[in-house]
PDB file of C-alpha atoms in Angstrom:
ATOM      1  CA  MET A   1     132.967 -12.052 -36.895  1.00 75.00           C
ATOM      2  CA  LEU A   2     130.344 -14.074 -35.921  1.00 75.00           C
ATOM      3  CA  LEU A   3     130.734 -15.374 -40.041  1.00 79.00           C
ATOM      4  CA  ALA A   4     133.800 -16.646 -38.968  1.00 79.00           C
ATOM      5  CA  MET A   5     131.828 -18.511 -35.617  1.00 79.00           C
ATOM      6  CA  LEU A   6     129.697 -19.851 -37.809  1.00 78.00           C
ATOM      7  CA  THR A   7     132.106 -21.201 -40.417  1.00 83.00           C
ATOM      8  CA  PHE A   8     133.795 -22.587 -37.764  1.00 74.00           C
ATOM      9  CA  PHE A   9     130.963 -24.648 -36.447  1.00 73.00           C
ATOM     10  CA  LEU A  10     130.100 -25.793 -39.490  1.00 78.00           C
ATOM     11  CA  ALA A  11     133.578 -26.727 -40.225  1.00 80.00           C
ATOM     12  CA  VAL A  12     132.970 -29.181 -36.772  1.00 76.00           C
ATOM     13  CA  VAL A  13     129.831 -30.386 -37.111  1.00 73.00           C
ATOM     14  CA  VAL A  14     131.399 -31.814 -40.803  1.00 72.00           C
ATOM     15  CA  PHE A  15     134.298 -33.004 -39.755  1.00 71.00           C
ATOM     16  CA  THR A  16     131.945 -35.012 -36.523  1.00 72.00           C
ATOM     17  CA  ILE A  17     130.216 -36.616 -39.567  1.00 66.00           C
ATOM     18  CA  PHE A  18     133.228 -37.846 -41.033  1.00 65.00           C
ATOM     19  CA  ALA A  19     134.340 -39.123 -37.558  1.00 65.00           C
ATOM     20  CA  GLY A  20     131.758 -40.693 -36.328  1.00 59.00           C
ATOM     21  CA  ALA A  21     130.980 -42.493 -39.106  1.00 59.00           C
ATOM     22  CA  GLY A  22     132.788 -45.345 -38.623  1.00 56.00           C
ATOM     23  CA  PRO A  23     133.328 -48.698 -41.053  1.00 54.00           C
ATOM     24  CA  ASN A  24     129.284 -48.491 -41.407  1.00 51.00           C
ATOM     25  CA  ALA A  25     129.067 -45.361 -42.573  1.00 54.00           C
ATOM     26  CA  SER A  26     127.330 -46.126 -46.097  1.00 62.00           C
ATOM     27  CA  LEU A  27     123.735 -47.996 -45.365  1.00 63.00           C
ATOM     28  CA  SER A  28     122.187 -50.238 -47.338  1.00 68.00           C
ATOM     29  CA  LYS A  29     119.626 -48.240 -49.624  1.00 72.00           C
ATOM     30  CA  GLU A  30     117.252 -50.507 -48.683  1.00 77.00           C
ATOM     31  CA  PHE A  31     116.205 -48.148 -45.268  1.00 75.00           C
ATOM     32  CA  PRO A  32     114.464 -44.786 -45.957  1.00 80.00           C
ATOM     33  CA  TRP A  33     116.493 -41.922 -46.883  1.00 77.00           C
ATOM     34  CA  GLN A  34     115.043 -40.498 -43.070  1.00 79.00           C
ATOM     35  CA  PHE A  35     116.891 -43.691 -40.562  1.00 77.00           C
ATOM     36  CA  ARG A  36     119.711 -43.015 -42.928  1.00 76.00           C
ATOM     37  CA  LEU A  37     120.212 -39.230 -42.982  1.00 77.00           C
ATOM     38  CA  ALA A  38     119.610 -39.566 -38.753  1.00 76.00           C
ATOM     39  CA  ALA A  39     122.393 -41.905 -39.018  1.00 76.00           C
ATOM     40  CA  ALA A  40     124.874 -39.764 -40.798  1.00 76.00           C
ATOM     41  CA  LEU A  41     124.171 -36.938 -38.187  1.00 77.00           C
ATOM     42  CA  ARG A  42     123.851 -39.334 -35.472  1.00 79.00           C
ATOM     43  CA  THR A  43     127.540 -37.860 -33.938  1.00 79.00           C
ATOM     44  CA  PRO A  44     126.659 -34.306 -34.045  1.00 80.00           C
ATOM     45  CA  VAL A  45     123.076 -34.515 -33.281  1.00 82.00           C
ATOM     46  CA  LEU A  46     124.167 -36.362 -29.745  1.00 82.00           C
ATOM     47  CA  MET A  47     126.948 -33.405 -29.351  1.00 82.00           C
ATOM     48  CA  PHE A  48     125.596 -30.227 -30.026  1.00 82.00           C
ATOM     49  CA  ILE A  49     121.672 -31.552 -29.124  1.00 85.00           C
ATOM     50  CA  VAL A  50     121.491 -34.590 -27.060  1.00 85.00           C
ATOM     51  CA  ILE A  51     124.076 -34.072 -24.573  1.00 88.00           C
ATOM     52  CA  PRO A  52     123.542 -30.553 -23.448  1.00 89.00           C
ATOM     53  CA  LEU A  53     120.031 -30.765 -23.109  1.00 89.00           C
ATOM     54  CA  SER A  54     120.945 -33.547 -20.738  1.00 86.00           C
ATOM     55  CA  TYR A  55     122.973 -31.480 -19.021  1.00 88.00           C
ATOM     56  CA  ILE A  56     120.611 -28.784 -18.674  1.00 91.00           C
ATOM     57  CA  GLN A  57     118.380 -31.960 -17.286  1.00 83.00           C
ATOM     58  CA  GLY A  58     120.642 -32.668 -14.611  1.00 82.00           C
ATOM     59  CA  LEU A  59     120.522 -28.961 -13.683  1.00 87.00           C
ATOM     60  CA  ARG A  60     116.411 -28.858 -13.256  1.00 84.00           C
ATOM     61  CA  ARG A  61     116.266 -32.111 -11.219  1.00 78.00           C
ATOM     62  CA  THR A  62     119.402 -31.013  -9.069  1.00 80.00           C
ATOM     63  CA  TYR A  63     117.577 -27.115  -8.441  1.00 83.00           C
ATOM     64  CA  ARG A  64     113.916 -29.864  -7.955  1.00 77.00           C
ATOM     65  CA  THR A  65     116.326 -32.196  -5.378  1.00 74.00           C
ATOM     66  CA  TRP A  66     117.710 -28.929  -3.440  1.00 79.00           C
ATOM     67  CA  SER A  67     114.329 -27.246  -3.721  1.00 79.00           C
ATOM     68  CA  GLY A  68     112.578 -30.141  -2.052  1.00 72.00           C
ATOM     69  CA  ALA A  69     115.397 -30.700   0.720  1.00 73.00           C
ATOM     70  CA  ARG A  70     114.554 -26.933   1.627  1.00 79.00           C
ATOM     71  CA  ALA A  71     110.970 -27.305   1.612  1.00 74.00           C
ATOM     72  CA  ARG A  72     111.000 -30.365   4.045  1.00 71.00           C
ATOM     73  CA  ALA A  73     113.100 -28.438   5.921  1.00 73.00           C
ATOM     74  CA  ALA A  74     111.175 -25.629   6.360  1.00 80.00           C
ATOM     75  CA  LEU A  75     107.768 -26.757   6.079  1.00 75.00           C
ATOM     76  CA  GLY A  76     108.193 -29.749   8.210  1.00 76.00           C
ATOM     77  CA  GLU A  77     106.771 -32.907   7.367  1.00 76.00           C
ATOM     78  CA  ALA A  78     103.400 -32.579   8.551  1.00 82.00           C
ATOM     79  CA  ALA A  79     102.978 -29.893   5.629  1.00 83.00           C
ATOM     80  CA  ILE A  80     104.507 -32.529   3.020  1.00 83.00           C
ATOM     81  CA  MET A  81     102.738 -35.297   4.148  1.00 86.00           C
ATOM     82  CA  ALA A  82      99.751 -33.235   4.061  1.00 88.00           C
ATOM     83  CA  LYS A  83     100.188 -32.161   0.151  1.00 87.00           C
ATOM     84  CA  HIS A  84     101.326 -35.995  -0.545  1.00 90.00           C
ATOM     85  CA  ASP A  85      97.573 -36.742   0.812  1.00 92.00           C
ATOM     86  CA  ALA A  86      95.905 -34.922  -0.889  1.00 92.00           C
ATOM     87  CA  ASP A  87      97.432 -35.957  -3.790  1.00 92.00           C
ATOM     88  CA  VAL A  88      96.762 -39.641  -3.811  1.00 93.00           C
ATOM     89  CA  GLN A  89      93.525 -38.147  -3.300  1.00 94.00           C
ATOM     90  CA  ALA A  90      93.199 -36.566  -6.481  1.00 92.00           C
ATOM     91  CA  ILE A  91      94.470 -40.262  -8.419  1.00 92.00           C
ATOM     92  CA  ILE A  92      92.061 -42.643  -6.268  1.00 94.00           C
ATOM     93  CA  ALA A  93      89.065 -40.240  -7.623  1.00 94.00           C
ATOM     94  CA  LYS A  94      90.583 -40.961 -11.023  1.00 92.00           C
ATOM     95  CA  VAL A  95      90.888 -45.007 -10.770  1.00 93.00           C
ATOM     96  CA  THR A  96      87.322 -44.726  -8.924  1.00 94.00           C
ATOM     97  CA  ALA A  97      85.755 -42.584 -11.579  1.00 92.00           C
ATOM     98  CA  TRP A  98      87.604 -45.159 -14.805  1.00 91.00           C
ATOM     99  CA  ASN A  99      85.691 -48.084 -12.629  1.00 92.00           C
ATOM    100  CA  LYS A 100      82.953 -46.804 -12.916  1.00 92.00           C
ATOM    101  CA  ALA A 101      83.114 -45.407 -16.293  1.00 90.00           C
ATOM    102  CA  GLY A 102      83.387 -49.845 -17.094  1.00 90.00           C
ATOM    103  CA  ARG A 103      86.994 -49.961 -17.215  1.00 88.00           C
ATOM    104  CA  PRO A 104      87.444 -48.252 -20.782  1.00 86.00           C
ATOM    105  CA  GLY A 105      91.112 -49.287 -21.679  1.00 84.00           C
ATOM    106  CA  LYS A 106      93.815 -50.178 -19.725  1.00 85.00           C
ATOM    107  CA  LEU A 107      94.890 -48.200 -16.799  1.00 86.00           C
ATOM    108  CA  ARG A 108      98.000 -46.690 -17.573  1.00 84.00           C
ATOM    109  CA  THR A 109     100.208 -43.141 -16.032  1.00 84.00           C
ATOM    110  CA  ALA A 110     100.691 -40.518 -18.363  1.00 82.00           C
ATOM    111  CA  ARG A 111     103.831 -40.351 -18.004  1.00 78.00           C
ATOM    112  CA  PRO A 112     105.342 -39.900 -21.566  1.00 74.00           C
ATOM    113  CA  SER A 113     107.704 -42.621 -23.149  1.00 71.00           C
ATOM    114  CA  TRP A 114     110.786 -40.620 -23.339  1.00 69.00           C
ATOM    115  CA  ALA A 115     110.840 -39.896 -19.892  1.00 68.00           C
ATOM    116  CA  SER A 116     110.452 -43.658 -18.614  1.00 66.00           C
ATOM    117  CA  MET A 117     113.008 -46.447 -17.784  1.00 64.00           C
ATOM    118  CA  SER A 118     112.037 -48.626 -20.751  1.00 62.00           C
ATOM    119  CA  THR A 119     114.560 -48.836 -23.924  1.00 57.00           C
ATOM    120  CA  LYS A 120     111.247 -49.381 -26.159  1.00 61.00           C
ATOM    121  CA  LEU A 121     110.182 -46.887 -28.489  1.00 56.00           C
ATOM    122  CA  GLY A 122     106.773 -47.003 -27.767  1.00 57.00           C
ATOM    123  CA  SER A 123     105.348 -47.616 -24.460  1.00 58.00           C
ATOM    124  CA  GLY A 124     101.520 -47.908 -26.113  1.00 61.00           C
ATOM    125  CA  LYS A 125     100.531 -45.429 -23.810  1.00 64.00           C
ATOM    126  CA  ASP A 126      98.426 -43.334 -27.181  1.00 66.00           C
ATOM    127  CA  VAL A 127      96.066 -46.733 -27.813  1.00 71.00           C
ATOM    128  CA  ASP A 128      93.223 -48.046 -25.643  1.00 76.00           C
ATOM    129  CA  THR A 129      94.216 -46.108 -22.352  1.00 84.00           C
ATOM    130  CA  TYR A 130      93.133 -43.997 -19.661  1.00 86.00           C
ATOM    131  CA  LYS A 131      96.199 -42.403 -18.123  1.00 86.00           C
ATOM    132  CA  VAL A 132      96.811 -41.065 -14.399  1.00 87.00           C
ATOM    133  CA  GLU A 133      98.790 -37.719 -14.262  1.00 87.00           C
ATOM    134  CA  ILE A 134     101.103 -38.939 -11.245  1.00 87.00           C
ATOM    135  CA  ARG A 135     104.380 -36.449 -12.609  1.00 83.00           C
ATOM    136  CA  GLN A 136     103.292 -33.945  -9.856  1.00 83.00           C
ATOM    137  CA  MET A 137     104.214 -36.571  -7.018  1.00 86.00           C
ATOM    138  CA  ASN A 138     108.290 -35.828  -7.222  1.00 81.00           C
ATOM    139  CA  SER A 139     108.981 -35.045  -3.082  1.00 82.00           C
ATOM    140  CA  ILE A 140     111.270 -36.769  -1.021  1.00 83.00           C
ATOM    141  CA  LEU A 141     109.139 -36.929   2.109  1.00 84.00           C
ATOM    142  CA  ARG A 142     111.126 -38.395   4.397  1.00 82.00           C
ATOM    143  CA  VAL A 143     114.913 -39.051   5.032  1.00 81.00           C
ATOM    144  CA  ASP A 144     115.271 -41.594   8.253  1.00 84.00           C
ATOM    145  CA  LYS A 145     118.727 -41.608   9.045  1.00 82.00           C
ATOM    146  CA  GLU A 146     118.870 -44.452  11.614  1.00 87.00           C
ATOM    147  CA  GLY A 147     116.557 -47.182  10.494  1.00 87.00           C
ATOM    148  CA  LEU A 148     118.292 -45.920   6.726  1.00 85.00           C
ATOM    149  CA  THR A 149     115.326 -45.763   4.716  1.00 88.00           C
ATOM    150  CA  VAL A 150     113.998 -43.241   2.153  1.00 87.00           C
ATOM    151  CA  THR A 151     110.316 -42.639   1.845  1.00 87.00           C
ATOM    152  CA  ALA A 152     109.359 -40.894  -1.549  1.00 89.00           C
ATOM    153  CA  GLU A 153     106.935 -40.706  -3.961  1.00 89.00           C
ATOM    154  CA  PRO A 154     106.711 -42.615  -7.563  1.00 87.00           C
ATOM    155  CA  SER A 155     107.904 -40.101  -9.286  1.00 84.00           C
ATOM    156  CA  VAL A 156     111.227 -39.587  -8.034  1.00 84.00           C
ATOM    157  CA  THR A 157     114.321 -40.834  -9.888  1.00 79.00           C
ATOM    158  CA  MET A 158     116.695 -42.720  -8.915  1.00 80.00           C
ATOM    159  CA  GLY A 159     119.340 -39.990  -9.970  1.00 76.00           C
ATOM    160  CA  GLU A 160     117.444 -37.126  -7.543  1.00 77.00           C
ATOM    161  CA  LEU A 161     117.445 -40.329  -4.367  1.00 81.00           C
ATOM    162  CA  THR A 162     121.352 -40.235  -4.481  1.00 79.00           C
ATOM    163  CA  ARG A 163     122.476 -36.788  -4.947  1.00 69.00           C
ATOM    164  CA  PRO A 164     124.515 -35.592  -2.208  1.00 56.00           C
ATOM    165  CA  ASN A 165     121.872 -32.793  -0.942  1.00 49.00           C
ATOM    166  CA  THR A 166     119.499 -35.322  -0.427  1.00 49.00           C
ATOM    167  CA  LYS A 167     121.415 -37.505   1.998  1.00 49.00           C
ATOM    168  CA  PRO A 168     121.672 -36.414   5.814  1.00 47.00           C
ATOM    169  CA  LYS A 169     124.620 -33.971   7.220  1.00 51.00           C
ATOM    170  CA  PRO A 170     126.867 -35.908   9.471  1.00 54.00           C
ATOM    171  CA  GLU A 171     126.270 -34.939  12.539  1.00 56.00           C
ATOM    172  CA  PRO A 172     129.562 -32.516  14.070  1.00 59.00           C
ATOM    173  CA  LYS A 173     132.185 -34.587  15.517  1.00 64.00           C
ATOM    174  CA  PRO A 174     133.022 -33.408  19.652  1.00 64.00           C
ATOM    175  CA  LYS A 175     136.016 -31.058  19.711  1.00 67.00           C
ATOM    176  CA  PRO A 176     139.001 -33.835  22.553  1.00 66.00           C
ATOM    177  CA  ASN A 177     139.302 -31.639  25.326  1.00 66.00           C
ATOM    178  CA  PRO A 178     142.489 -29.342  24.811  1.00 63.00           C
ATOM    179  CA  LYS A 179     145.680 -29.760  26.757  1.00 63.00           C
ATOM    180  CA  PRO A 180     146.405 -28.160  29.738  1.00 60.00           C
ATOM    181  CA  LYS A 181     149.106 -25.740  28.537  1.00 60.00           C
ATOM    182  CA  SER A 182     152.968 -26.429  30.189  1.00 59.00           C
ATOM    183  CA  ASN A 183     154.498 -23.586  31.685  1.00 57.00           C
ATOM    184  CA  PRO A 184     157.984 -22.917  29.401  1.00 55.00           C
ATOM    185  CA  ASN A 185     160.120 -21.475  31.364  1.00 58.00           C
ATOM    186  CA  PRO A 186     159.954 -22.900  34.793  1.00 56.00           C
ATOM    187  CA  SER A 187     161.853 -21.220  37.541  1.00 55.00           C
ATOM    188  CA  PRO A 188     165.547 -23.646  37.520  1.00 55.00           C
ATOM    189  CA  ASN A 189     165.470 -22.163  41.033  1.00 57.00           C
ATOM    190  CA  PRO A 190     162.056 -22.296  43.530  1.00 55.00           C
ATOM    191  CA  LYS A 191     162.040 -20.588  46.813  1.00 57.00           C
ATOM    192  CA  PRO A 192     161.440 -22.775  49.570  1.00 57.00           C
ATOM    193  CA  ASP A 193     158.465 -23.019  51.425  1.00 57.00           C
ATOM    194  CA  PRO A 194     159.634 -21.689  55.344  1.00 57.00           C
ATOM    195  CA  ASN A 195     156.085 -23.016  56.558  1.00 59.00           C
ATOM    196  CA  GLN A 196     157.333 -26.477  55.337  1.00 55.00           C
ATOM    197  CA  GLU A 197     159.621 -28.832  57.561  1.00 56.00           C
ATOM    198  CA  SER A 198     163.089 -30.031  56.932  1.00 50.00           C
TER     199      SER A 198
END
C-alpha cells in the first residue's frame, strides 16, 4: 500500500514537472545548473511545499488574531497597553545603546527578509547593520467602532487587520413589537348589555 502511494505521488510530481514547464522548458546552459534545476522543479515545489506551508502559516496567523481578540476582551485595554509600553521602553533602550556606541551600522529591524513585503531577494540587513527586534509587537491594541480606527503594533499584518475576527460584532437589532392577537372566532351574535340605553 505504501509503495503504491509513493509511486502515485512520484507520478504526480513528474507530471507536474512536464505540465508546468511550458514553452520555456529548455533554459540556456549559460545559467547555473542549480538555477535550471530550480526552474524545472518550480511547479511541484509550489504545489507540494510552498502552498501547504502558506496555508499552515495562514492558520497560525488566524489563531494568533483570534487569541489576541480574546486576550483584549479578557485582560482589558489597560493590561494590553501596559505590555505595549514595556515593549516600547525595551526598543528605546536598544536605540539609546546604539546611539551611545557611536551608531555602529544602519539601524534596521530584525524582521527576516522572507517576512517582508519587498520582492527583493536580499534586504542587506546582514551587512553593517544594527538590528532591533520588534516581532514581539504583534498585537491589535484598540478597535474604535465609533471613530472607525484601529491602533496596532508594527508587526501586525494587513491580513490580520482585515480578518473577520478582528472586526467588532454588530449590535443586535431591536426586535419589533409583536402585533396584538385578534380573536379568530368572534361571537356572531354578541349579547346586548342590559344597562345600555336604547
